[in-house]
Coordinates of C-alpha atoms in Angstrom, one line a residue:
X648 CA 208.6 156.7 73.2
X649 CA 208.2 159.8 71.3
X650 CA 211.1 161.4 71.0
X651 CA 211.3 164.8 73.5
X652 CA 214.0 166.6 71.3
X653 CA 211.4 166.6 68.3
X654 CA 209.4 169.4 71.0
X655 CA 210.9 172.6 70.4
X656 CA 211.7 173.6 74.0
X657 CA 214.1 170.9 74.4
X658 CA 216.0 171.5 71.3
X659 CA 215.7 174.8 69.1
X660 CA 214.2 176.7 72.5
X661 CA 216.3 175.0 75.5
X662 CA 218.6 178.2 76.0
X663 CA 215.0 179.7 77.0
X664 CA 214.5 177.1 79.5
X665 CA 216.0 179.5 82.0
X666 CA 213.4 182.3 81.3
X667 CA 210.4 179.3 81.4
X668 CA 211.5 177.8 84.8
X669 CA 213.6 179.5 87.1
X670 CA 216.2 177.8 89.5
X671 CA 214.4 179.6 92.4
X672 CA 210.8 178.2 91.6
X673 CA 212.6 174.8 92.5
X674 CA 213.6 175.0 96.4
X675 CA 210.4 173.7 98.0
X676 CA 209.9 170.9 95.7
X677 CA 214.2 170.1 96.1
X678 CA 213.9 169.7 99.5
X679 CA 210.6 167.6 99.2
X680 CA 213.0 164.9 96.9
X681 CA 215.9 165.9 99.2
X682 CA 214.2 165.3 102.4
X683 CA 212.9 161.2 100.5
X684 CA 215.8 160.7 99.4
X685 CA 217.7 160.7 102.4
X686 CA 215.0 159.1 104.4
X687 CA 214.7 155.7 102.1
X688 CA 217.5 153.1 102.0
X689 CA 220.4 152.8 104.0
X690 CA 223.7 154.8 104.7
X691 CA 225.8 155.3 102.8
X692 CA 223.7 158.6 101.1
X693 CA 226.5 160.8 99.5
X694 CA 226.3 160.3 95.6
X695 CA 222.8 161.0 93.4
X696 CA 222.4 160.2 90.2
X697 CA 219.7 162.3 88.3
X698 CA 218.7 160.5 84.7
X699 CA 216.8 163.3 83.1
X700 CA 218.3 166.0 84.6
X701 CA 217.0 168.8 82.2
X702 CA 218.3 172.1 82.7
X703 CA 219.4 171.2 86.6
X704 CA 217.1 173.3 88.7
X705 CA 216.3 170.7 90.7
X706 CA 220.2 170.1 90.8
X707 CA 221.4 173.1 91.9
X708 CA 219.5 172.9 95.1
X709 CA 219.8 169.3 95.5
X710 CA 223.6 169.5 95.0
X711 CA 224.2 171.1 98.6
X712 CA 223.6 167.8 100.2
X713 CA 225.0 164.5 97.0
X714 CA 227.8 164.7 94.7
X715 CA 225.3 164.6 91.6
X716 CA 225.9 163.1 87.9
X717 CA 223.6 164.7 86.0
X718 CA 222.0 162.5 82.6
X719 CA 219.9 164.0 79.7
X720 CA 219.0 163.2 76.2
X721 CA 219.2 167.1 75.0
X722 CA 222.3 168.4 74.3
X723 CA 221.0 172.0 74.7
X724 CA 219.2 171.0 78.1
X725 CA 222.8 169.6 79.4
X726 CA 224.8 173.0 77.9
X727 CA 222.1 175.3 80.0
X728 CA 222.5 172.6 83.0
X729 CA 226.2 173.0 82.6
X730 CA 226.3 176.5 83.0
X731 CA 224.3 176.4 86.3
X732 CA 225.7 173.4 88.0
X733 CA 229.8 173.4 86.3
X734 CA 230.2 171.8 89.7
X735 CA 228.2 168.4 88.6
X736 CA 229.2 165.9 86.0
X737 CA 227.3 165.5 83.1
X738 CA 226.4 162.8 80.8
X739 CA 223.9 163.2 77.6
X740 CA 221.8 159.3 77.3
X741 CA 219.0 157.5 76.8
X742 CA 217.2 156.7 80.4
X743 CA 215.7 153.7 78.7
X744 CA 219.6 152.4 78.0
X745 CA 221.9 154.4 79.9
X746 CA 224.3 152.7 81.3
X747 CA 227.2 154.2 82.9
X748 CA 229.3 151.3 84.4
X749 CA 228.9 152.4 88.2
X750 CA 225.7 152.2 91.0
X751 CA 225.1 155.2 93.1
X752 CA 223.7 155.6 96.4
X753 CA 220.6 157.2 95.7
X754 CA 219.0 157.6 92.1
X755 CA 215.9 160.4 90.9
X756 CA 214.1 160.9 87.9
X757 CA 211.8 163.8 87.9
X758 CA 209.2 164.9 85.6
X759 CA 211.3 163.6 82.5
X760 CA 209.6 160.1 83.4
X761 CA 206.8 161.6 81.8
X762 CA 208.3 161.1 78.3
X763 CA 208.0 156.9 79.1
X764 CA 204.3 156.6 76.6
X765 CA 204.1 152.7 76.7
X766 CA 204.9 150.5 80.2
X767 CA 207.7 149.1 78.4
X768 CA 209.5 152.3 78.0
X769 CA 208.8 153.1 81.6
X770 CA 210.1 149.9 82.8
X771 CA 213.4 150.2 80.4
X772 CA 213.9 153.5 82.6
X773 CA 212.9 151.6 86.2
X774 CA 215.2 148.8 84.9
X775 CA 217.7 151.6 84.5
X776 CA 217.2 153.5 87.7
X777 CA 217.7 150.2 89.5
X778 CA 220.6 148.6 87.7
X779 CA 222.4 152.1 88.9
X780 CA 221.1 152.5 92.4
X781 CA 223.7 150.2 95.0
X782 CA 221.8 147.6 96.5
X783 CA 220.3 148.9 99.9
X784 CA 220.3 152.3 98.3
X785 CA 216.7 153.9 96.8
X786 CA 215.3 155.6 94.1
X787 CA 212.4 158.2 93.6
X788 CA 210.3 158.7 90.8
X789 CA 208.2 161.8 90.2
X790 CA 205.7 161.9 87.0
X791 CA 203.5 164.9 86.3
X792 CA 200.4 162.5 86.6
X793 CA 198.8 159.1 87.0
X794 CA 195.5 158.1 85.7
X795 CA 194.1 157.9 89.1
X796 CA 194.1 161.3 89.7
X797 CA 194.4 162.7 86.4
X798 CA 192.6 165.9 85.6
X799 CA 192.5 168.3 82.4
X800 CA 194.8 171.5 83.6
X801 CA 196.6 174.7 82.8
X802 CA 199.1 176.5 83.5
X803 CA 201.3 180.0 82.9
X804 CA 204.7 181.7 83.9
X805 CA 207.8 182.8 82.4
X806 CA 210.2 185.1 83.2
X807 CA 212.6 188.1 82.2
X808 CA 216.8 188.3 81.8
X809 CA 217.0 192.0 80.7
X810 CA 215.8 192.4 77.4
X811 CA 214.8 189.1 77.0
X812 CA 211.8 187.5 78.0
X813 CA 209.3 184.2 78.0
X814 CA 205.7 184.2 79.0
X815 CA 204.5 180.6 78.6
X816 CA 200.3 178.7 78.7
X817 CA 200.3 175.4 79.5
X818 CA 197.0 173.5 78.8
X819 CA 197.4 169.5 79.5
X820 CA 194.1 167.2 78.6
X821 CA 193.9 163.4 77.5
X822 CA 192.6 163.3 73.8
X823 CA 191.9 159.7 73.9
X824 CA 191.1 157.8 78.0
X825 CA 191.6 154.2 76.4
X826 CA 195.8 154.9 75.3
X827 CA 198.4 155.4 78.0
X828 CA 199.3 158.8 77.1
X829 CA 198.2 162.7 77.3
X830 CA 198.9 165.9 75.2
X831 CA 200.3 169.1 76.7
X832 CA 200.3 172.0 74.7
X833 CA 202.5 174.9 75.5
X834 CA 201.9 178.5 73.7
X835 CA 205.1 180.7 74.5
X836 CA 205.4 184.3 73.9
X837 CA 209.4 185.1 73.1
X838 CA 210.6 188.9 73.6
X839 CA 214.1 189.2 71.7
X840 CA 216.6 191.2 72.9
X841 CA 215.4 193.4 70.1
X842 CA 212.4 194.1 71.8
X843 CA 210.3 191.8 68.9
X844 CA 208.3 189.2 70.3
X845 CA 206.8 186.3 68.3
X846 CA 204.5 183.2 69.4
X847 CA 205.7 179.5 68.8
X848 CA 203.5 176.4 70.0
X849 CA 204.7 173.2 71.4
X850 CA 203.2 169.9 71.7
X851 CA 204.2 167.6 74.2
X852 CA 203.0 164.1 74.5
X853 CA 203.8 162.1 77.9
X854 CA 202.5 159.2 79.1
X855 CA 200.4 158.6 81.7
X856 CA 200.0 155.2 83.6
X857 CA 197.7 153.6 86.8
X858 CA 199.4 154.2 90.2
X859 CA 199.3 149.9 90.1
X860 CA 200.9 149.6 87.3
X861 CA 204.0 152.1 88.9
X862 CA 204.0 149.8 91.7
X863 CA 204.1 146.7 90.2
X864 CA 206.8 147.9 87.1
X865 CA 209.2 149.1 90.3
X866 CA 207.8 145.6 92.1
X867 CA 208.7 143.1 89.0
X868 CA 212.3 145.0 87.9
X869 CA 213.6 144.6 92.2
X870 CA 212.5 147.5 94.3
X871 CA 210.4 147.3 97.5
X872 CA 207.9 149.8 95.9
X873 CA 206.0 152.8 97.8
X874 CA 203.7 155.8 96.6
X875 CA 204.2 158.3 98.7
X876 CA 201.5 161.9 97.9
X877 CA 203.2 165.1 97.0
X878 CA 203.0 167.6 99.8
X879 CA 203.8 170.8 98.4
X880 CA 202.4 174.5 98.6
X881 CA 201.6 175.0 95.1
X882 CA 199.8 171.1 94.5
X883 CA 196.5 170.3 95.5
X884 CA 196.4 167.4 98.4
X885 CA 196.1 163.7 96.5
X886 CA 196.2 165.1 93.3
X887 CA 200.2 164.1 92.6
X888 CA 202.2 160.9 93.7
X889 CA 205.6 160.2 93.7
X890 CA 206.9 156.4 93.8
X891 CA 210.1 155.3 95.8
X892 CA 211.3 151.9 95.6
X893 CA 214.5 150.8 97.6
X894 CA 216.7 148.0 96.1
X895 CA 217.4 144.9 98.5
X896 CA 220.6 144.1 99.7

């Protein structure tokens, strides 16, 4: 796995997360996980636990309907998620080893699946997810991409807090089909509050795996596995998948 906190956004540049990727840009996709969540395994559905949390965006809308725990492996991610959600506990760990003594009724990992480069980091976090999710409960995973649909993209946003600002380009392409990984390159432009702005790039490198071999990593570690497309009004139809897998009783 390469490590996420050697990319500057989640260490030197994770108070800027805020001015990258607003709470608000969060609600439709919240619900979407929400909405799964609550509709896979069985009752009881009151506690969430969120292993890569980030900066909590999708936490602070997802909060009004679990009692979340919150996990992530950057300390500055968890300070900025802290601030937002003080309402949520929070926990800095490993996805691949995490282990926090307790199962939960319902269990998500968003896009920081992403970071899993080979299958056996991504079934260390699976084997994770499940060892915390209560048996009849469910978990949802949600990665960027699968190979299946997999297309070169790019991307831009950012946002203002007073003086400050971020404008960010994201450009995410596969260097090399035959691996199980893909680079995303990020190019942000910083405004200080002294009204100096400078550039800093930002490689990220995230893996990127078959939808079979999701379904049979959740399949082999317990779950009853499921893809299930991404229906939202910024994605194209079919062109992102989400995998749920519920844990027998």
């Amino acid at each position: 796995m390469d490590n996420p906190m050697s990319t500057k956004l989640y260490s030197e540049l994770a108070p800027w997360w805020p001015l990258m990727s607003s709470p608000s840009e969060y609600a439709e996709e919240a619900a979407i996980y929400s909405g799964i969540l609550r509709s896979r395994g069985d009752a009881p559905c009151e506690t969430l636990l969120e292993l890569g949390s980030g900066g909590g965006n999708n936490a602070s809308h997802i909060k009004s309907h679990f009692r979340m725990t919150l996990t992530d492996l950057s300390p500055g991610m968890l300070e900025v998620s802290r601030a937002l959600n003080p309402d949520c506990e929070h926990h800095q760990g490993d996805m691949r080893s995490l282990r926090l003594a307790r199962q939960f009724d319902r269990v998500l990992i968003h896009d920081a699946i992403c970071y899993m480069l080979t299958e056996a980091d991504l079934r260390a976090a699976v084997e994770t997810a499940y060892l915390h999710t209560r048996p009849g409960g469910a978990a949802l995973f949600c990665p960027d991409h699968v190979t299946d649909t997999f297309t070169p993209a790019t991307d831009h946003g950012g946002n203002d807090d007073g003086p400050r600002g971020l404008r960010y380009l994201e450009w995410a392409y596969d260097p090399d089909p035959t691996d199980t990984t893909v680079a995303v390159d990020y190019a942000y432009l910083l405004r200080d509050p002294d009204g100096t702005t400078r550039a800093v790039h930002d490689r990220h490198i995230e893996g990127l795996f078959p939808r079979a071999t999701w379904l049979r990593v959740l399949t082999d570690v317990g779950f009853q596995a499921e893809m299930i497309p991404l229906a939202h009004s910024d994605v194209e139809p079919g062109t992102v998948e989400m995998f749920a897998g519920i844990k027998p009783r």
